[in-house]
CSV table of C-alpha atoms in Angstrom, one decimal:
chain,number,residue,atom,x,y,z
A,126,UNK,CA,28.9,-0.1,-0.4
A,127,UNK,CA,25.7,-0.9,1.3
A,128,UNK,CA,25.4,-4.0,3.5
A,129,UNK,CA,22.5,-6.3,2.6
A,130,UNK,CA,21.3,-9.2,4.7
A,131,UNK,CA,19.3,-11.9,2.9
A,132,UNK,CA,17.2,-14.2,5.1
A,133,UNK,CA,16.7,-17.3,2.9
A,134,UNK,CA,15.1,-20.8,3.2
A,135,UNK,CA,17.7,-23.4,2.4
A,136,UNK,CA,15.9,-24.7,-0.6
A,137,UNK,CA,15.6,-21.2,-2.1
A,138,UNK,CA,19.3,-20.4,-1.8
A,139,UNK,CA,20.3,-22.0,-5.1
A,140,UNK,CA,17.8,-19.9,-7.0
A,141,UNK,CA,19.0,-16.6,-5.4
A,142,UNK,CA,22.6,-17.5,-6.0
A,143,UNK,CA,21.9,-17.0,-9.8
A,144,UNK,CA,22.0,-13.3,-9.2
A,145,UNK,CA,24.7,-13.3,-6.5
A,146,UNK,CA,27.5,-12.0,-8.8
A,147,UNK,CA,25.4,-9.0,-9.9
A,148,UNK,CA,24.4,-8.2,-6.3
A,149,UNK,CA,28.0,-8.4,-5.0
A,150,UNK,CA,29.2,-5.9,-7.7
A,151,UNK,CA,27.0,-3.2,-5.9
A,152,UNK,CA,26.6,-4.3,-2.3
A,153,UNK,CA,28.1,-6.5,0.4
A,154,UNK,CA,25.8,-9.5,0.7
A,155,UNK,CA,25.4,-11.8,3.7
A,156,UNK,CA,23.1,-14.9,3.5
A,157,UNK,CA,21.4,-16.1,6.7
A,158,UNK,CA,19.8,-19.5,6.1
A,159,UNK,CA,16.9,-20.5,8.4
A,160,UNK,CA,15.4,-24.0,9.0
A,161,UNK,CA,12.3,-23.2,10.9
A,162,UNK,CA,10.1,-20.3,12.0
A,163,UNK,CA,11.8,-20.1,15.4
A,164,UNK,CA,15.2,-20.1,13.7
A,165,UNK,CA,14.1,-17.3,11.3
A,166,UNK,CA,13.0,-15.1,14.1
A,167,UNK,CA,16.1,-15.8,16.1
A,168,UNK,CA,18.4,-15.0,13.1
A,169,UNK,CA,16.5,-11.8,12.4
A,170,UNK,CA,16.6,-10.6,16.1
A,171,UNK,CA,20.4,-11.2,16.3
A,172,UNK,CA,21.4,-9.9,12.9
A,173,UNK,CA,19.0,-7.3,11.5
A,174,UNK,CA,20.8,-4.3,13.0
A,175,UNK,CA,24.0,-5.2,11.2
A,176,UNK,CA,22.7,-4.4,7.8
A,177,UNK,CA,21.6,-1.3,5.8
A,178,UNK,CA,18.8,-3.2,4.2
A,179,UNK,CA,17.0,-6.5,4.5
A,180,UNK,CA,15.9,-9.0,1.8
A,181,UNK,CA,13.8,-12.1,2.3
A,182,UNK,CA,13.7,-15.1,0.0
A,183,UNK,CA,9.9,-14.8,-0.3
A,184,UNK,CA,6.7,-13.4,1.1
A,185,UNK,CA,6.3,-16.0,3.8
A,186,UNK,CA,9.5,-15.2,5.9
A,187,UNK,CA,8.7,-11.5,5.4
A,188,UNK,CA,5.2,-11.9,6.7
A,189,UNK,CA,6.4,-14.1,9.6
A,190,UNK,CA,8.9,-11.6,10.8
A,191,UNK,CA,6.5,-8.7,10.3
A,192,UNK,CA,3.8,-10.5,12.3
A,193,UNK,CA,6.0,-11.4,15.2
A,194,UNK,CA,8.5,-8.5,15.5
A,195,UNK,CA,8.6,-4.7,15.1
A,196,UNK,CA,10.4,-3.9,11.9
A,197,UNK,CA,12.6,-0.7,11.8
A,198,UNK,CA,10.6,1.4,9.3
A,199,UNK,CA,13.7,3.4,8.5
A,200,UNK,CA,15.5,0.3,7.3
A,201,UNK,CA,14.2,-1.0,3.9
A,202,UNK,CA,12.7,-4.5,4.0
A,203,UNK,CA,12.0,-6.2,0.7
A,204,UNK,CA,11.2,-9.8,-0.4
A,205,UNK,CA,11.7,-11.6,-3.7
A,206,UNK,CA,8.3,-11.9,-5.2
A,207,UNK,CA,6.7,-13.0,-8.5
A,208,UNK,CA,5.9,-10.6,-11.3
A,209,UNK,CA,3.3,-11.0,-14.0
A,210,UNK,CA,6.2,-11.9,-16.4
A,211,UNK,CA,6.9,-15.0,-14.3
A,212,UNK,CA,3.3,-16.2,-14.8
A,213,UNK,CA,3.5,-15.6,-18.5
A,214,UNK,CA,6.8,-17.4,-18.8
A,215,UNK,CA,5.6,-20.4,-16.9
A,216,UNK,CA,2.4,-20.6,-18.9
A,217,UNK,CA,4.5,-20.6,-22.1
A,218,UNK,CA,6.8,-23.3,-20.7
A,219,UNK,CA,3.7,-25.4,-19.8
A,220,UNK,CA,2.3,-25.1,-23.3
A,221,UNK,CA,5.6,-26.4,-24.7
A,222,UNK,CA,6.2,-29.1,-22.1
A,223,UNK,CA,2.6,-30.4,-22.1
A,224,UNK,CA,1.3,-30.2,-25.7
A,225,UNK,CA,-2.5,-30.2,-25.9
A,226,UNK,CA,-3.0,-29.5,-22.2
A,227,UNK,CA,-6.3,-27.8,-21.3
A,228,UNK,CA,-5.4,-24.7,-19.3
A,229,UNK,CA,-8.7,-24.8,-17.5
A,230,UNK,CA,-7.4,-28.1,-15.9
A,231,UNK,CA,-4.3,-26.3,-14.4
A,232,UNK,CA,-4.4,-25.5,-10.7
A,233,UNK,CA,-2.4,-22.5,-9.4
A,234,UNK,CA,-2.1,-22.1,-5.6
A,235,UNK,CA,-2.3,-18.3,-5.9
A,236,UNK,CA,-2.5,-15.4,-8.2
A,237,UNK,CA,-1.6,-12.4,-6.1
A,238,UNK,CA,-0.1,-10.6,-9.1
A,239,UNK,CA,-2.1,-8.5,-11.6
A,240,UNK,CA,-2.1,-10.5,-14.8
A,241,UNK,CA,-4.1,-9.7,-17.9
A,242,UNK,CA,-5.1,-13.3,-18.4
A,243,UNK,CA,-8.6,-12.4,-19.6
A,244,UNK,CA,-7.0,-11.3,-22.9
A,245,UNK,CA,-5.3,-14.7,-23.3
A,246,UNK,CA,-7.9,-17.2,-22.2
A,247,UNK,CA,-11.6,-17.4,-22.8
A,248,UNK,CA,-13.6,-17.9,-19.6
A,249,UNK,CA,-14.0,-21.7,-20.2
A,250,UNK,CA,-10.2,-22.1,-20.6
A,251,UNK,CA,-9.1,-19.9,-17.6
A,252,UNK,CA,-6.7,-21.8,-15.2
A,253,UNK,CA,-7.9,-22.1,-11.6
A,254,UNK,CA,-6.2,-19.7,-9.1
A,255,UNK,CA,-6.8,-20.6,-5.5
A,256,UNK,CA,-5.4,-18.6,-2.5
A,257,UNK,CA,-6.6,-20.9,0.2
A,258,UNK,CA,-3.2,-22.4,1.0
A,259,UNK,CA,-0.9,-19.3,0.5
A,260,UNK,CA,-1.9,-17.3,3.6
A,261,UNK,CA,1.2,-18.6,5.4
A,262,UNK,CA,1.2,-15.8,7.9
A,263,UNK,CA,-1.7,-17.5,9.7
A,264,UNK,CA,0.2,-20.7,10.4
A,265,UNK,CA,2.5,-21.0,13.4
A,266,UNK,CA,5.4,-22.7,11.7
A,267,UNK,CA,6.8,-23.4,8.3
A,268,UNK,CA,6.2,-27.2,8.7
A,269,UNK,CA,2.6,-26.6,9.5
A,270,UNK,CA,2.2,-24.4,6.4
A,271,UNK,CA,3.9,-27.1,4.3
A,272,UNK,CA,1.8,-29.9,5.8
A,273,UNK,CA,-1.5,-28.0,5.3
A,274,UNK,CA,-0.5,-27.1,1.7
A,275,UNK,CA,0.6,-30.7,0.8
A,276,UNK,CA,-2.7,-32.2,2.2
A,277,UNK,CA,-4.6,-29.6,0.2
A,278,UNK,CA,-2.8,-30.5,-3.0
A,279,UNK,CA,-3.5,-34.2,-2.4
A,280,UNK,CA,-7.2,-33.4,-1.9
A,281,UNK,CA,-7.3,-31.2,-5.1
A,282,UNK,CA,-5.5,-33.9,-7.1
A,283,UNK,CA,-7.9,-36.7,-5.9
A,284,UNK,CA,-10.8,-34.7,-7.3
A,285,UNK,CA,-9.5,-35.5,-10.8
A,286,UNK,CA,-10.5,-32.0,-12.0
A,287,UNK,CA,-6.9,-30.9,-12.8
A,288,UNK,CA,-4.0,-32.4,-14.8
A,289,UNK,CA,-1.3,-30.1,-13.4
A,290,UNK,CA,-0.7,-28.4,-10.0
A,291,UNK,CA,1.5,-25.3,-9.8
A,292,UNK,CA,2.9,-24.4,-6.4
A,293,UNK,CA,5.3,-21.8,-5.0
A,294,UNK,CA,6.7,-24.2,-2.4
A,295,UNK,CA,9.7,-25.8,-4.1
A,296,UNK,CA,10.2,-28.4,-1.3
A,297,UNK,CA,6.8,-29.9,-2.1
A,298,UNK,CA,7.6,-30.7,-5.7
A,299,UNK,CA,9.6,-33.9,-4.9
A,300,UNK,CA,6.9,-35.1,-2.5
A,301,UNK,CA,4.2,-34.7,-5.1
A,302,UNK,CA,6.2,-36.3,-7.9
A,303,UNK,CA,6.9,-39.3,-5.6
A,304,UNK,CA,3.1,-39.7,-5.6
A,305,UNK,CA,2.9,-39.3,-9.4
A,306,UNK,CA,1.2,-35.9,-9.1
A,307,UNK,CA,2.1,-33.8,-12.2
A,308,UNK,CA,3.3,-30.4,-10.8
A,309,UNK,CA,5.5,-27.4,-11.6
A,310,UNK,CA,7.2,-24.8,-9.5
A,311,UNK,CA,6.4,-21.1,-9.9
A,312,UNK,CA,9.3,-18.9,-8.7
A,313,UNK,CA,10.7,-15.4,-9.4
A,314,UNK,CA,12.9,-15.2,-12.4
A,315,UNK,CA,16.4,-13.7,-12.4
A,316,UNK,CA,15.0,-10.5,-13.8
A,317,UNK,CA,12.3,-10.3,-11.2
A,318,UNK,CA,14.8,-10.8,-8.4
A,319,UNK,CA,17.1,-8.2,-9.8
A,320,UNK,CA,14.3,-5.7,-10.0
A,321,UNK,CA,13.5,-6.2,-6.3
A,322,UNK,CA,17.2,-5.9,-5.5
A,323,UNK,CA,17.4,-2.6,-7.4
A,324,UNK,CA,14.3,-1.3,-5.7
A,325,UNK,CA,16.0,-1.9,-2.4
A,326,UNK,CA,19.1,0.0,-3.7
A,327,UNK,CA,16.9,3.0,-4.7
A,328,UNK,CA,15.3,3.2,-1.3
A,329,UNK,CA,18.7,3.0,0.4
A,330,UNK,CA,20.0,5.9,-1.8
A,331,UNK,CA,16.9,8.0,-0.9
A,332,UNK,CA,17.5,7.3,2.7
A,333,UNK,CA,21.1,8.4,2.5
A,334,UNK,CA,20.0,11.6,0.7
A,335,UNK,CA,18.6,12.7,4.1
A,336,UNK,CA,14.8,12.3,3.8
A,337,UNK,CA,14.5,9.0,5.6
A,338,UNK,CA,11.6,9.9,7.9
A,339,UNK,CA,8.9,7.4,8.3
A,340,UNK,CA,5.6,7.6,6.4
A,341,UNK,CA,2.6,5.5,7.6
A,342,UNK,CA,-0.5,5.0,5.5
A,343,UNK,CA,-3.7,3.7,7.2
A,344,UNK,CA,-6.4,2.3,4.9
A,345,UNK,CA,-9.8,1.9,6.5
A,346,UNK,CA,-12.9,0.5,4.7
A,347,UNK,CA,-16.0,2.7,5.3
A,348,UNK,CA,-18.2,-0.4,5.6
A,349,UNK,CA,-17.5,-3.8,7.3
A,350,UNK,CA,-15.7,-6.3,5.1
A,351,UNK,CA,-16.3,-10.0,4.8
A,352,UNK,CA,-13.3,-12.4,5.1
A,353,UNK,CA,-13.1,-12.7,1.3
A,354,UNK,CA,-13.2,-8.9,0.9
A,355,UNK,CA,-10.4,-8.5,3.5
A,356,UNK,CA,-8.2,-11.0,1.6
A,357,UNK,CA,-9.0,-9.2,-1.7
A,358,UNK,CA,-8.1,-5.8,-0.2
A,359,UNK,CA,-4.7,-7.2,1.0
A,360,UNK,CA,-4.2,-8.6,-2.5
A,361,UNK,CA,-5.0,-5.3,-4.2
A,362,UNK,CA,-2.7,-3.4,-1.8
A,363,UNK,CA,0.1,-5.8,-2.7
A,364,UNK,CA,-0.7,-5.4,-6.4
A,365,UNK,CA,-0.6,-1.6,-6.0
A,366,UNK,CA,2.8,-1.8,-4.3
A,367,UNK,CA,4.2,-3.8,-7.2
A,368,UNK,CA,2.5,-1.5,-9.7
A,369,UNK,CA,4.2,1.5,-8.1
A,370,UNK,CA,7.6,-0.2,-8.2
A,371,UNK,CA,8.0,-0.1,-4.4
A,372,UNK,CA,7.5,-2.5,-1.5
A,373,UNK,CA,5.2,-1.2,1.2
A,374,UNK,CA,5.3,-3.1,4.5
A,375,UNK,CA,1.7,-4.1,4.7
A,376,UNK,CA,0.1,-5.2,8.0
A,377,UNK,CA,-3.5,-5.9,9.0
A,378,UNK,CA,-4.5,-4.5,12.4
A,379,UNK,CA,-7.9,-4.6,14.2
A,380,UNK,CA,-9.0,-1.3,12.7
A,381,UNK,CA,-7.2,-1.0,9.3
A,382,UNK,CA,-4.4,-2.0,7.0
A,383,UNK,CA,-1.1,-0.3,7.7
A,384,UNK,CA,1.3,0.7,4.9
A,385,UNK,CA,4.8,1.7,5.9
A,386,UNK,CA,7.5,3.3,3.8
A,387,UNK,CA,9.8,6.3,4.0
A,388,UNK,CA,8.9,9.9,3.5
A,389,UNK,CA,11.1,10.1,0.5
A,390,UNK,CA,9.3,7.3,-1.2
A,391,UNK,CA,5.9,8.7,-0.5
A,392,UNK,CA,6.9,12.2,-1.6
A,393,UNK,CA,8.1,10.6,-4.9
A,394,UNK,CA,5.0,8.5,-5.7
A,395,UNK,CA,2.6,11.3,-4.5
A,396,UNK,CA,4.2,13.9,-6.8
A,397,UNK,CA,5.3,16.0,-3.8
A,398,UNK,CA,2.2,15.3,-1.7
A,399,UNK,CA,-0.3,16.3,-4.4
A,400,UNK,CA,-1.8,12.9,-5.2
A,401,UNK,CA,-2.4,9.5,-3.7
A,402,UNK,CA,-1.7,6.7,-6.1
A,403,UNK,CA,-2.9,4.1,-3.5
A,404,UNK,CA,-6.3,5.7,-3.4
A,405,UNK,CA,-6.4,5.9,-7.2
A,406,UNK,CA,-5.5,2.2,-7.5
A,407,UNK,CA,-8.1,1.2,-4.9
A,408,UNK,CA,-10.8,3.2,-6.7
A,409,UNK,CA,-10.1,1.1,-9.9
A,410,UNK,CA,-9.6,-2.3,-8.3
A,411,UNK,CA,-11.6,-2.4,-5.0
A,412,UNK,CA,-15.3,-1.7,-4.9
A,413,UNK,CA,-15.8,-0.9,-1.2
A,414,UNK,CA,-15.1,2.8,-0.4
A,415,UNK,CA,-12.1,3.4,1.9
A,416,UNK,CA,-10.6,6.3,3.7
A,417,UNK,CA,-6.8,6.7,3.6
A,418,UNK,CA,-4.7,8.7,6.0
A,419,UNK,CA,-0.9,9.3,5.7
A,420,UNK,CA,1.4,10.7,8.4
A,421,UNK,CA,5.1,11.3,8.4
A,422,UNK,CA,7.7,12.3,11.0
A,423,UNK,CA,11.2,11.4,12.1
A,424,UNK,CA,9.5,9.9,15.2
A,425,UNK,CA,7.7,6.6,14.5
A,426,UNK,CA,5.1,7.2,17.1
A,427,UNK,CA,4.4,10.8,15.9
A,428,UNK,CA,4.1,9.5,12.2
A,429,UNK,CA,1.6,7.0,13.3
A,430,UNK,CA,-0.5,9.6,15.2
A,431,UNK,CA,-0.3,11.9,12.2
A,432,UNK,CA,-1.7,9.1,10.0
A,433,UNK,CA,-4.6,8.6,12.4
A,434,UNK,CA,-5.3,12.3,12.4
A,435,UNK,CA,-5.3,12.3,8.6
A,436,UNK,CA,-7.6,9.3,8.5
A,437,UNK,CA,-10.0,11.1,10.8
A,438,UNK,CA,-9.8,14.1,8.5
A,439,UNK,CA,-10.7,12.0,5.5
A,440,UNK,CA,-14.0,11.2,7.2
A,441,UNK,CA,-15.3,7.7,7.8
A,442,UNK,CA,-18.7,8.5,6.3
A,443,UNK,CA,-17.5,9.8,3.0
A,444,UNK,CA,-19.3,8.2,0.0
A,445,UNK,CA,-16.0,7.8,-1.9
A,446,UNK,CA,-12.4,7.0,-1.5
A,447,UNK,CA,-10.6,10.0,0.2
A,448,UNK,CA,-7.0,10.5,1.2
A,449,UNK,CA,-5.3,13.0,3.5
A,450,UNK,CA,-1.8,13.6,4.8
A,451,UNK,CA,-0.6,15.1,8.1
A,452,UNK,CA,3.1,16.2,7.9
A,453,UNK,CA,5.6,16.3,10.7
A,454,UNK,CA,5.1,20.1,10.7
A,455,UNK,CA,1.4,19.6,11.5
A,456,UNK,CA,0.3,20.6,8.0
A,457,UNK,CA,-2.9,18.9,6.8
A,458,UNK,CA,-2.9,18.2,3.1
A,459,UNK,CA,-6.0,16.9,1.2
A,460,UNK,CA,-8.0,15.5,-0.3
A,461,UNK,CA,-5.0,14.2,-2.3
A,462,UNK,CA,-5.7,13.6,-6.0
A,463,UNK,CA,-8.4,16.2,-5.9
A,464,UNK,CA,-9.0,19.7,-7.3
A,465,UNK,CA,-10.2,20.5,-3.7
A,466,UNK,CA,-6.8,19.8,-2.2
A,467,UNK,CA,-5.8,22.3,0.5
A,468,UNK,CA,-2.9,22.6,2.8
A,469,UNK,CA,-3.7,23.9,6.3
A,470,UNK,CA,-2.9,23.4,9.9
A,471,UNK,CA,-5.1,22.8,13.0
A,472,UNK,CA,-2.5,24.3,15.4
A,473,UNK,CA,-3.8,27.1,17.6
A,474,UNK,CA,-2.3,30.6,17.3
A,475,UNK,CA,-3.2,33.9,19.1
A,476,UNK,CA,-4.5,35.3,15.9
A,477,UNK,CA,-6.7,32.3,15.1
A,478,UNK,CA,-8.0,32.2,18.7
A,479,UNK,CA,-9.0,35.9,18.4
A,480,UNK,CA,-10.8,35.3,15.1
A,481,UNK,CA,-12.5,32.2,16.6
A,482,UNK,CA,-13.9,34.2,19.4
A,483,UNK,CA,-14.9,37.1,17.2
A,484,UNK,CA,-16.6,35.1,14.4
A,485,UNK,CA,-17.9,32.1,16.3
A,486,UNK,CA,-16.2,29.8,13.8
A,487,UNK,CA,-14.0,26.9,14.7
A,488,UNK,CA,-10.2,27.3,14.5
A,489,UNK,CA,-10.1,24.5,11.9
A,490,UNK,CA,-12.7,26.2,9.7
A,491,UNK,CA,-10.7,29.5,9.9
A,492,UNK,CA,-7.5,27.7,8.9
A,493,UNK,CA,-9.2,26.1,6.0
A,494,UNK,CA,-10.7,29.4,4.8
A,495,UNK,CA,-7.2,30.9,4.9
A,496,UNK,CA,-5.9,28.0,2.8
A,497,UNK,CA,-8.7,28.5,0.2
A,498,UNK,CA,-7.7,32.2,-0.1
A,499,UNK,CA,-4.1,31.2,-0.5
A,500,UNK,CA,-5.0,28.5,-3.1
A,501,UNK,CA,-7.0,30.9,-5.2
A,502,UNK,CA,-4.3,33.6,-4.8
A,503,UNK,CA,-7.1,36.2,-4.2
A,504,UNK,CA,-9.2,37.2,-1.3
A,505,UNK,CA,-12.4,37.4,-3.3
A,506,UNK,CA,-14.7,34.4,-3.1
A,507,UNK,CA,-18.3,33.4,-3.5
A,508,UNK,CA,-20.2,30.9,-1.4
A,509,UNK,CA,-20.2,28.5,-4.3
A,510,UNK,CA,-16.4,28.6,-4.6
A,511,UNK,CA,-16.0,28.2,-0.8
A,512,UNK,CA,-18.4,25.3,-0.8
A,513,UNK,CA,-16.4,23.5,-3.5
A,514,UNK,CA,-13.1,23.8,-1.7
A,515,UNK,CA,-14.5,22.9,1.8
A,516,UNK,CA,-16.7,20.2,0.3
A,517,UNK,CA,-19.7,21.5,2.2
A,518,UNK,CA,-23.1,22.7,1.0
A,519,UNK,CA,-23.5,26.2,-0.5
A,520,UNK,CA,-25.8,27.0,2.5
A,521,UNK,CA,-23.0,26.0,4.9
A,522,UNK,CA,-20.5,28.1,3.0
A,523,UNK,CA,-22.9,31.1,3.0
A,524,UNK,CA,-23.3,30.8,6.7
A,525,UNK,CA,-19.5,30.9,7.1
A,526,UNK,CA,-19.2,34.0,4.9
A,527,UNK,CA,-22.1,35.7,6.8
A,528,UNK,CA,-20.3,35.2,10.1
A,529,UNK,CA,-17.1,36.6,8.7
A,530,UNK,CA,-19.1,39.6,7.3
A,531,UNK,CA,-20.8,40.1,10.7
A,532,UNK,CA,-17.5,40.2,12.5
A,533,UNK,CA,-15.9,42.6,10.0
A,534,UNK,CA,-13.5,40.1,8.5
A,535,UNK,CA,-15.3,40.1,5.2
A,536,UNK,CA,-17.3,42.5,3.1
A,537,UNK,CA,-19.6,42.0,0.1
A,538,UNK,CA,-17.6,43.6,-2.7
A,539,UNK,CA,-20.0,43.0,-5.5
A,540,UNK,CA,-23.0,41.0,-6.6
A,541,UNK,CA,-22.7,39.1,-9.9
A,542,UNK,CA,-25.6,37.6,-11.9
A,543,UNK,CA,-24.1,34.3,-12.9
A,544,UNK,CA,-27.4,32.7,-14.2
A,545,UNK,CA,-30.4,34.1,-16.1
A,546,UNK,CA,-32.6,33.1,-13.2
A,547,UNK,CA,-32.2,33.4,-9.4
A,548,UNK,CA,-30.6,35.9,-7.1
A,549,UNK,CA,-27.3,37.6,-7.9
A,550,UNK,CA,-24.3,35.8,-6.4
A,551,UNK,CA,-22.5,37.7,-3.6
A,552,UNK,CA,-18.7,38.1,-4.1
A,553,UNK,CA,-17.0,38.5,-0.7
A,554,UNK,CA,-13.6,40.1,0.0
A,555,UNK,CA,-12.0,38.6,3.0
A,556,UNK,CA,-9.4,40.4,5.1
A,557,UNK,CA,-8.7,38.9,8.5
A,558,UNK,CA,-6.5,41.9,9.2
A,559,UNK,CA,-9.5,44.1,9.5
A,560,UNK,CA,-10.4,42.8,13.0
């Protein structure tokens, strides 16, 4: 059986114990209760290596540990989080408990979960969702986070715009009720917690199957983001993680957002490295274009460097979301989720070096031309086709083919009239073995 360590705030233990019996039927469970930020970090440092997988009682302890320590990317780390079903369940409970309440006068401290509330509430009846108090990672201690949150709730209540405050901090509920503030606690349901636990089991099984190498994803916006846009991007990435049924480790660095998972997980969600569901989700839910680079390897440092190479390959100036992967075997795959997807390498070989000197083309261009021929399963190609796969202009593709022809690596096999007007299209036959 797998050994799971659960780092839990004392006030959250009772809720998690509702699924204790189900978890113990499948894994060995150890609870590590913390009382402060310092205590949490100390417990993690002393105990994390003892377990096959790690669970946290919520996003705040997970973010705190991730911010202050280096997590082992080969060891699954998950946290109990709220699903859309938990919002719907609470809204129904509120409707029953508070007959006649106006939902526009309900204050939620966050809505980091994709909920289709637009189909439930008209605009003038939409509850208020405010994320200003839930960025706990930016506070130095749990007590500071609670104090700031509590003061914010007091301020919101004093405005008399709301009849009910919904918070994710269970220990603040008694404090607010002592001041006659009407409030409710939003927490993951048993089903939601069991779903997270089963996701952890799946990742542990995939790791044991032998494909536990690390996979990093780097997300870089192509234009500078405002503070609000950065927060929105992080929210969208978390939504994407939940939508895919996995739990990326997400971290903001100076240059980009880092996503960490295992190679097995990414291979599965990308349909064997042919698509990028993260890019697809961002295209639909985030308006600013981004470049995405993925890298994998058994070596963490190499995986990260590969992700940076893939990000560079995606092109920071691209007018759209693009995604590339660099594998541990130095194979560049991309753009993912595109009909132009190629698989090629940038590693030098004696043959490529000879062709480079003979044709005047770069080694990378030659590798990509070879990949296009392999993708088409024929060595006949036109400038228009080459331009499509290389994502360059037809003029640039014609220049490449002309250089290959001049060197003897290609010949014009035929000319085909594809349109009623204009010059006939040259069809080249490429054979690098001729030179």
